């Protein structure tokens, strides 16, 4: 399970998506996530599927690598689907057993919610797969730059987000090493009920937290030794400049939003489903 977590990882490849400005990828990702909530029809999600599939194809990130990132959220996905499936009442009753009833509305909402959650994870992960942590930090700082006028520490916020993303794969690798070391010493981390398995994780969590605090201290000392004092007056070795491909990406996403809004909100295709 630890190896299946791909959040925060960067997948190097030579693609159009990798060469886009990080600001473009951040804004376009946010627009795509918003598009998942402004429509609730079958053709709307078909449009989102085609758009997401085309972007994955352009990114040249293997589909298996992307799907692997969904494994850690399977439990949350199943819980959400079951809650919407059995608690939403309305429409024709499709299945009825004991105190549970599956209705047409509940089935439709649960399917849409499952697709929406999967696309949220895939869409946000695709941004980190195709953007280096340094570029992502610069992009976040430039996107949030107007907030400096109201005294929001944008540079510090972007730096913390970058450090958090960079620490995720490091801590996952450290967790994997600690678990293997504890298993080699005779620890049983997989058998028993939930409470027993949670108690067995204590020998893993304690050294993991110690290692995390040690790494954080080393990073703070390294930043102080290099006279780091925030973003005031700092320049960029590679300043962000919009290219023609970035403008084309914005146009493409805006056209996608227009199609999704028209198909998902102005046209009622709910009769196509079930």
PDB file of N, CA and C in Angstrom, residues 140-157 231-232:
ATOM      1  N   UNK A 140       2.844  28.441  -7.755  1.00  0.00           N
ATOM      2  CA  UNK A 140       1.918  28.789  -6.672  1.00  0.00           C
ATOM      3  C   UNK A 140       2.180  30.204  -6.180  1.00  0.00           C
ATOM      4  N   UNK A 141       3.466  30.552  -6.056  1.00  0.00           N
ATOM      5  CA  UNK A 141       3.806  31.892  -5.579  1.00  0.00           C
ATOM      6  C   UNK A 141       3.337  32.970  -6.548  1.00  0.00           C
ATOM      7  N   UNK A 142       3.495  32.741  -7.844  1.00  0.00           N
ATOM      8  CA  UNK A 142       3.068  33.731  -8.821  1.00  0.00           C
ATOM      9  C   UNK A 142       1.550  33.829  -8.911  1.00  0.00           C
ATOM     10  N   UNK A 143       0.863  32.672  -8.796  1.00  0.00           N
ATOM     11  CA  UNK A 143      -0.606  32.693  -8.852  1.00  0.00           C
ATOM     12  C   UNK A 143      -1.192  33.434  -7.649  1.00  0.00           C
ATOM     13  N   UNK A 144      -0.578  33.237  -6.476  1.00  0.00           N
ATOM     14  CA  UNK A 144      -1.077  33.867  -5.253  1.00  0.00           C
ATOM     15  C   UNK A 144      -0.450  35.231  -4.987  1.00  0.00           C
ATOM     16  N   UNK A 145       0.370  35.720  -5.905  1.00  0.00           N
ATOM     17  CA  UNK A 145       1.085  36.983  -5.683  1.00  0.00           C
ATOM     18  C   UNK A 145       0.159  38.158  -5.353  1.00  0.00           C
ATOM     19  N   UNK A 146      -1.033  38.298  -5.954  1.00  0.00           N
ATOM     20  CA  UNK A 146      -1.903  39.431  -5.592  1.00  0.00           C
ATOM     21  C   UNK A 146      -2.280  39.470  -4.119  1.00  0.00           C
ATOM     22  N   UNK A 147      -2.203  38.326  -3.417  1.00  0.00           N
ATOM     23  CA  UNK A 147      -2.557  38.315  -1.994  1.00  0.00           C
ATOM     24  C   UNK A 147      -1.532  39.025  -1.132  1.00  0.00           C
ATOM     25  N   UNK A 148      -0.356  39.342  -1.696  1.00  0.00           N
ATOM     26  CA  UNK A 148       0.636  40.097  -0.937  1.00  0.00           C
ATOM     27  C   UNK A 148       0.123  41.470  -0.533  1.00  0.00           C
ATOM     28  N   UNK A 149      -0.804  42.008  -1.318  1.00  0.00           N
ATOM     29  CA  UNK A 149      -1.336  43.335  -1.025  1.00  0.00           C
ATOM     30  C   UNK A 149      -2.131  43.366   0.264  1.00  0.00           C
ATOM     31  N   UNK A 150      -2.642  42.222   0.692  1.00  0.00           N
ATOM     32  CA  UNK A 150      -3.370  42.161   1.966  1.00  0.00           C
ATOM     33  C   UNK A 150      -2.519  41.461   3.024  1.00  0.00           C
ATOM     34  N   UNK A 151      -1.196  41.514   2.817  1.00  0.00           N
ATOM     35  CA  UNK A 151      -0.216  41.013   3.788  1.00  0.00           C
ATOM     36  C   UNK A 151      -0.310  39.510   4.033  1.00  0.00           C
ATOM     37  N   UNK A 152      -0.644  38.773   3.016  1.00  0.00           N
ATOM     38  CA  UNK A 152      -0.607  37.309   3.106  1.00  0.00           C
ATOM     39  C   UNK A 152       0.811  36.844   2.730  1.00  0.00           C
ATOM     40  N   UNK A 153       1.483  36.065   3.584  1.00  0.00           N
ATOM     41  CA  UNK A 153       2.850  35.611   3.277  1.00  0.00           C
ATOM     42  C   UNK A 153       2.858  34.551   2.170  1.00  0.00           C
ATOM     43  N   UNK A 154       2.716  35.014   0.941  1.00  0.00           N
ATOM     44  CA  UNK A 154       2.564  34.088  -0.182  1.00  0.00           C
ATOM     45  C   UNK A 154       3.813  33.229  -0.361  1.00  0.00           C
ATOM     46  N   UNK A 155       4.986  33.834  -0.303  1.00  0.00           N
ATOM     47  CA  UNK A 155       6.217  33.070  -0.512  1.00  0.00           C
ATOM     48  C   UNK A 155       6.368  31.974   0.541  1.00  0.00           C
ATOM     49  N   UNK A 156       6.083  32.289   1.793  1.00  0.00           N
ATOM     50  CA  UNK A 156       6.213  31.298   2.859  1.00  0.00           C
ATOM     51  C   UNK A 156       5.202  30.165   2.684  1.00  0.00           C
ATOM     52  N   UNK A 157       3.976  30.517   2.268  1.00  0.00           N
ATOM     53  CA  UNK A 157       2.956  29.491   2.032  1.00  0.00           C
ATOM     54  C   UNK A 157       3.377  28.564   0.895  1.00  0.00           C
ATOM     55  N   UNK A 231      11.148  35.577   0.844  1.00  0.00           N
ATOM     56  CA  UNK A 231      11.177  35.901  -0.576  1.00  0.00           C
ATOM     57  C   UNK A 231      11.408  37.358  -0.909  1.00  0.00           C
ATOM     58  N   UNK A 232      11.626  38.228   0.087  1.00  0.00           N
ATOM     59  CA  UNK A 232      11.820  39.653  -0.189  1.00  0.00           C
ATOM     60  C   UNK A 232      13.118  39.883  -0.954  1.00  0.00           C
TER      61      UNK A 232
END
